[in-house]
Coordinates of C-alpha atoms in Angstrom, one line a residue:
L1288 CA -35.3 57.0 1.6
F1289 CA -37.3 55.1 4.3
R1290 CA -34.7 52.4 4.7
S1291 CA -33.5 52.1 7.9
R1292 CA -29.8 52.3 8.8
N1293 CA -29.6 49.0 10.4
L1294 CA -31.0 46.9 7.2
P1295 CA -28.6 46.1 4.2
A1296 CA -29.3 47.5 0.9
N1297 CA -29.6 43.5 -0.4
P1298 CA -32.2 41.7 1.4
S1299 CA -30.4 38.3 0.2
D1300 CA -27.8 39.6 3.0
L1301 CA -29.9 38.9 5.7
V1302 CA -30.2 34.8 4.7
A1303 CA -26.3 34.7 3.8
P1304 CA -25.2 34.5 7.8
A1305 CA -27.8 31.9 8.5
L1306 CA -26.6 29.7 5.1
R1307 CA -23.2 30.3 6.4
K1308 CA -23.9 29.3 10.0
E1309 CA -25.7 26.3 8.8
N1310 CA -22.9 25.0 6.5
L1311 CA -20.3 25.3 9.3
A1312 CA -22.7 23.3 11.2
T1313 CA -23.1 20.6 8.8
M1314 CA -19.6 20.7 8.0
F1315 CA -18.4 20.3 11.7
R1316 CA -21.3 17.4 11.9
N1317 CA -19.7 15.5 9.3
H1318 CA -16.1 15.8 10.5
Q1319 CA -16.4 15.5 14.4
Y1320 CA -15.6 11.9 14.1
D1321 CA -12.6 12.1 12.0
M1322 CA -10.5 14.0 14.7
D1323 CA -9.0 10.8 16.3
C1324 CA -8.7 7.3 15.8
I1325 CA -10.8 6.2 18.8
T1326 CA -14.1 7.5 17.8
W1327 CA -16.4 6.0 16.1
S1328 CA -18.7 7.3 13.3
P1329 CA -22.7 6.6 13.7
N1330 CA -22.3 4.4 10.4
G1331 CA -19.7 2.2 12.7
R1332 CA -16.5 3.3 11.1
I1333 CA -13.3 4.6 12.4
L1334 CA -12.4 7.1 9.7
Q1335 CA -8.8 7.9 10.8
V1336 CA -7.9 4.2 10.0
E1337 CA -9.8 4.5 6.8
Y1338 CA -8.0 7.6 5.8
A1339 CA -4.7 5.7 6.5
M1340 CA -5.8 3.0 4.1
E1341 CA -6.7 5.5 1.6
A1342 CA -3.0 6.6 1.4
V1343 CA -1.9 3.2 0.9
K1344 CA -4.1 3.1 -2.2
Q1345 CA -2.8 6.3 -3.3
G1346 CA 0.6 5.5 -3.1
T1347 CA 2.9 4.0 -5.8
P1348 CA 1.8 0.1 -6.9
V1349 CA 4.1 -2.7 -5.8
L1350 CA 3.3 -6.8 -6.1
A1351 CA 4.8 -10.0 -5.5
L1352 CA 4.1 -13.3 -6.5
R1353 CA 5.6 -16.7 -5.4
N1354 CA 5.9 -20.5 -6.5
K1355 CA 6.7 -23.8 -4.6
T1356 CA 10.8 -22.4 -4.4
H1357 CA 11.0 -18.2 -5.1
V1358 CA 9.2 -15.2 -4.2
V1359 CA 9.2 -12.2 -6.6
L1360 CA 8.9 -8.6 -5.4
V1361 CA 8.1 -5.9 -8.1
A1362 CA 7.9 -2.2 -7.3
F1363 CA 7.4 1.1 -9.3
K1364 CA 9.5 4.0 -8.4
R1365 CA 8.8 7.5 -9.1
A1366 CA 10.9 10.6 -8.8
Q1367 CA 10.0 13.9 -7.1
S1368 CA 11.3 16.0 -10.2
E1369 CA 13.8 15.5 -13.4
L1370 CA 16.5 16.4 -11.0
A1371 CA 15.8 13.9 -8.0
Q1372 CA 16.8 10.2 -7.9
H1373 CA 13.7 7.6 -8.0
Q1374 CA 12.4 7.0 -4.3
K1375 CA 13.4 3.4 -3.3
K1376 CA 10.4 1.4 -2.6
I1377 CA 11.8 -2.2 -1.8
V1378 CA 13.7 -2.5 1.6
K1379 CA 16.0 -5.6 2.6
I1380 CA 15.3 -6.5 6.3
D1381 CA 17.4 -9.8 6.3
E1382 CA 19.1 -12.2 4.3
H1383 CA 15.7 -14.1 4.0
M1384 CA 13.5 -11.4 4.2
A1385 CA 12.2 -7.9 2.5
F1386 CA 9.2 -5.9 1.8
G1387 CA 7.8 -3.5 -0.7
L1388 CA 5.9 -0.4 0.5
S1389 CA 2.8 1.9 -1.0
G1390 CA 2.1 4.7 1.3
L1391 CA 4.3 7.1 3.3
T1392 CA 8.0 5.9 3.1
A1393 CA 9.0 7.9 6.5
D1394 CA 6.4 5.4 8.1
A1395 CA 7.9 2.3 6.2
A1396 CA 11.3 3.2 7.5
V1397 CA 10.2 2.7 11.4
L1398 CA 8.6 -0.3 10.7
A1399 CA 12.1 -1.4 8.8
D1400 CA 14.0 -0.6 11.7
Y1401 CA 11.7 -2.3 14.1
M1402 CA 11.5 -5.6 11.7
R1403 CA 15.6 -5.4 11.4
N1404 CA 16.1 -5.0 15.3
E1405 CA 13.8 -8.2 15.7
C1406 CA 15.4 -10.2 13.1
L1407 CA 18.9 -8.9 14.8
N1408 CA 17.7 -10.3 18.1
H1409 CA 16.1 -13.5 17.3
R1410 CA 19.7 -14.4 15.2
Y1411 CA 21.6 -13.6 18.2
V1412 CA 19.5 -15.3 20.5
F1413 CA 18.4 -18.3 18.9
D1414 CA 21.1 -18.5 16.0
A1415 CA 18.4 -18.9 13.3
P1416 CA 16.7 -16.5 10.9
M1417 CA 13.5 -14.7 12.0
N1418 CA 10.2 -16.6 11.5
I1419 CA 8.2 -14.8 8.5
G1420 CA 4.7 -15.0 9.9
R1421 CA 5.9 -14.1 13.4
L1422 CA 7.4 -10.9 12.5
V1423 CA 4.6 -10.3 10.3
A1424 CA 2.4 -10.9 13.1
Q1425 CA 4.4 -8.3 15.4
V1426 CA 4.3 -5.6 13.1
A1427 CA 0.5 -5.8 12.7
D1428 CA 0.2 -5.9 16.5
K1429 CA 2.6 -2.7 16.5
S1430 CA 0.2 -1.2 13.7
Q1431 CA -2.8 -2.0 15.7
Q1432 CA -2.0 -0.5 18.9
K1433 CA -1.5 3.1 17.0
T1434 CA -5.3 3.0 16.4
Q1435 CA -6.0 2.5 20.0
N1436 CA -4.7 5.7 21.4
S1437 CA -6.0 9.3 20.7
S1438 CA -2.4 10.8 20.9
K1439 CA -1.3 8.4 18.0
R1440 CA -2.3 8.0 14.2
P1441 CA -2.1 5.1 12.4
F1442 CA 0.9 3.9 9.9
G1443 CA -0.1 5.5 6.7
V1444 CA 1.7 2.6 4.8
G1445 CA 1.2 -0.5 3.3
L1446 CA 3.8 -3.5 3.2
L1447 CA 4.0 -6.7 1.2
V1448 CA 6.2 -8.8 3.2
V1449 CA 8.3 -11.5 1.2
G1450 CA 10.6 -14.0 2.5
C1451 CA 11.6 -18.0 2.8
D1452 CA 11.9 -19.9 6.0
E1453 CA 12.1 -23.9 6.7
K1454 CA 8.4 -23.8 5.5
G1455 CA 9.1 -22.4 1.9
P1456 CA 8.4 -18.9 0.4
H1457 CA 6.0 -16.6 2.1
L1458 CA 4.0 -13.3 0.9
F1459 CA 2.3 -11.2 3.5
E1460 CA 0.1 -8.0 3.4
T1461 CA 0.0 -5.9 6.1
C1462 CA -2.6 -3.0 6.7
P1463 CA -2.6 0.3 9.0
S1464 CA -5.8 -1.4 10.7
G1465 CA -3.3 -4.1 12.0
N1466 CA -4.8 -6.9 9.7
Y1467 CA -2.8 -9.2 7.6
F1468 CA -3.2 -11.5 5.2
E1469 CA -1.2 -14.3 3.4
Y1470 CA -1.3 -14.5 -0.3
Y1471 CA 0.1 -16.6 -3.2
A1472 CA 0.0 -13.1 -5.3
M1473 CA -0.9 -9.6 -4.3
A1474 CA -0.8 -6.1 -5.8
I1475 CA -1.3 -2.8 -3.7
G1476 CA -1.4 0.8 -4.2
G1477 CA -2.5 3.2 -7.0
R1478 CA -3.9 1.5 -10.0
S1479 CA -3.4 -2.0 -8.6
T1480 CA -6.5 -3.2 -9.6
S1481 CA -5.3 -3.8 -13.2
A1482 CA -2.3 -5.9 -11.9
K1483 CA -5.0 -7.7 -9.5
T1484 CA -6.6 -8.6 -12.3
Y1485 CA -3.7 -10.2 -14.4
L1486 CA -2.6 -12.1 -11.4
E1487 CA -6.0 -13.7 -10.9
K1488 CA -6.0 -14.6 -14.6
Y1489 CA -2.6 -16.4 -14.7
F1490 CA -2.5 -17.5 -11.0
S1491 CA -2.7 -21.2 -11.7
E1492 CA 0.7 -21.2 -13.6
F1493 CA 3.0 -19.3 -11.0
E1494 CA 3.3 -22.4 -8.9
N1495 CA 5.0 -24.4 -11.4
C1496 CA 6.8 -21.9 -13.3
D1497 CA 10.8 -21.2 -13.2
L1498 CA 12.0 -18.0 -11.6
D1499 CA 12.4 -16.4 -15.0
A1500 CA 8.8 -17.1 -15.8
L1501 CA 7.9 -15.8 -12.4
V1502 CA 9.9 -12.3 -13.0
K1503 CA 8.2 -12.0 -16.4
H1504 CA 4.4 -12.8 -15.0
G1505 CA 5.4 -9.9 -12.2
L1506 CA 6.7 -7.3 -14.6
E1507 CA 3.7 -8.0 -16.9
A1508 CA 1.4 -7.2 -13.9
M1509 CA 3.3 -3.9 -13.1
N1510 CA 3.1 -3.1 -16.8
K1511 CA -0.7 -3.1 -16.3
T1512 CA -0.7 -0.3 -13.8
T1513 CA 1.1 2.3 -15.6
A1514 CA -0.3 4.9 -18.2
S1515 CA -0.5 4.0 -22.0
D1516 CA 2.0 6.9 -22.4
Q1517 CA 4.6 5.3 -19.8
S1518 CA 6.5 2.4 -19.8
L1519 CA 8.7 0.3 -17.5
T1520 CA 12.5 1.0 -17.5
V1521 CA 15.3 0.2 -15.4
K1522 CA 15.3 3.6 -13.8
N1523 CA 11.6 3.4 -12.2
T1524 CA 11.2 -0.4 -11.7
S1525 CA 13.0 -2.4 -9.2
V1526 CA 12.6 -6.2 -8.7
A1527 CA 14.1 -8.4 -5.9
V1528 CA 14.1 -12.2 -5.5
I1529 CA 14.2 -14.7 -2.6
S1530 CA 14.4 -18.4 -3.0
T1531 CA 14.7 -21.2 -0.4
T1532 CA 18.5 -21.9 -1.4
S1533 CA 19.8 -18.5 -2.3
P1534 CA 19.4 -15.0 -0.1
Y1535 CA 18.0 -11.9 -1.0
R1536 CA 19.0 -10.2 -4.2
E1537 CA 17.8 -7.5 -6.7
L1538 CA 18.0 -7.9 -10.0
S1539 CA 20.7 -5.9 -11.9
E1540 CA 19.9 -3.2 -14.6
E1541 CA 20.9 -5.7 -17.4
E1542 CA 18.9 -8.3 -16.1
L1543 CA 16.0 -6.3 -15.8
Q1544 CA 16.4 -4.8 -19.1
K1545 CA 16.1 -8.3 -20.8
V1546 CA 12.8 -9.1 -19.2
I1547 CA 11.5 -5.8 -19.9
N1548 CA 12.3 -5.8 -23.6
T1549 CA 10.2 -9.3 -23.6
L1550 CA 7.2 -7.5 -22.4
E1551 CA 3.9 -7.4 -24.4
E1552 CA 3.0 -3.7 -25.8
K1553 CA 0.8 -2.0 -24.3
K1554 CA -2.9 -0.9 -26.0
D1555 CA -4.4 2.0 -25.9
E1556 CA -7.3 0.9 -23.3
P1557 CA -9.0 2.9 -20.4
M1558 CA -7.4 2.0 -16.9
E1559 CA -9.3 0.8 -14.7
E1560 CA -10.4 3.2 -12.2
E1561 CA -9.8 2.9 -8.3
P1562 CA -13.0 2.9 -6.1
A1563 CA -13.9 6.2 -4.8
A1564 CA -13.4 6.7 -1.3
P1565 CA -16.4 7.0 1.0
A1566 CA -17.2 10.7 2.3
A1567 CA -16.5 11.2 6.1
G1568 CA -20.2 12.1 6.7
S1569 CA -21.8 10.2 4.3
G1570 CA -25.2 8.7 5.8
D1571 CA -25.8 6.1 3.5
G1572 CA -26.7 3.5 6.2
A1573 CA -24.7 1.5 8.4
A1574 CA -22.0 0.3 6.0
P1575 CA -19.3 -2.1 7.4
M1576 CA -15.7 -0.6 7.9
D1577 CA -13.7 -2.2 5.2
T1578 CA -10.4 -3.1 6.9
S1579 CA -8.9 -5.4 4.2
A1580 CA -8.0 -2.9 1.5

């Protein structure tokens, strides 16, 4: 009877607006550093670049490995539905060069057009194929420029660029941050940790093995990235080979099926989980920004 008309019936309603306001302030404080790719967070990180690298980690797995004369590229393909074709994850750039992608396919198409034009111009001017390392450095510069402009965003795709030139086979990884690295064997994308473990275990055999053994190692490593109830098939797997004596070619379904039939049967083992991405506003100290993923 004595309650004022201006007071709510439930006393807790007086506290709710204050809590909502505090939550909104906290949320804004946590995310005010990831609105563009030129703002540093107090932890010394550029969150937009880390988000782009997380897109690579969430993509389909792709791996590559090389010996003295050949480089093999293996990609896992997914279909949007049973009515759709499997999405292509290996892109040919030139007769001596190709790349596998993990992340946003549309971003990879932009980089593929750029790389093809560079190869075409180099061949037209110098009458020689483009150097692998030089083109990868140019792609890395192009990626890094996207991280220095507030009106741009980083490329959300990671590439494994493979090829052969006068120095032999090469395998490079490019990151959305603009970094690039050369490897003897590497895997990127979702569940790639299991593939890396396999590649590290048999790394010493790669240099002296023949092409058939190299392809089998690549498919065995890719088989580790799939779930226990999923297996590699000629529909969801593609393999490309480049050597110092022969140009780019993809294995046919018959060739691929022969190798898949020889793969080791999978056991019901728990999959290795990828490390969780850090929260945007986590205040766990000034952890350095990891740009090598």
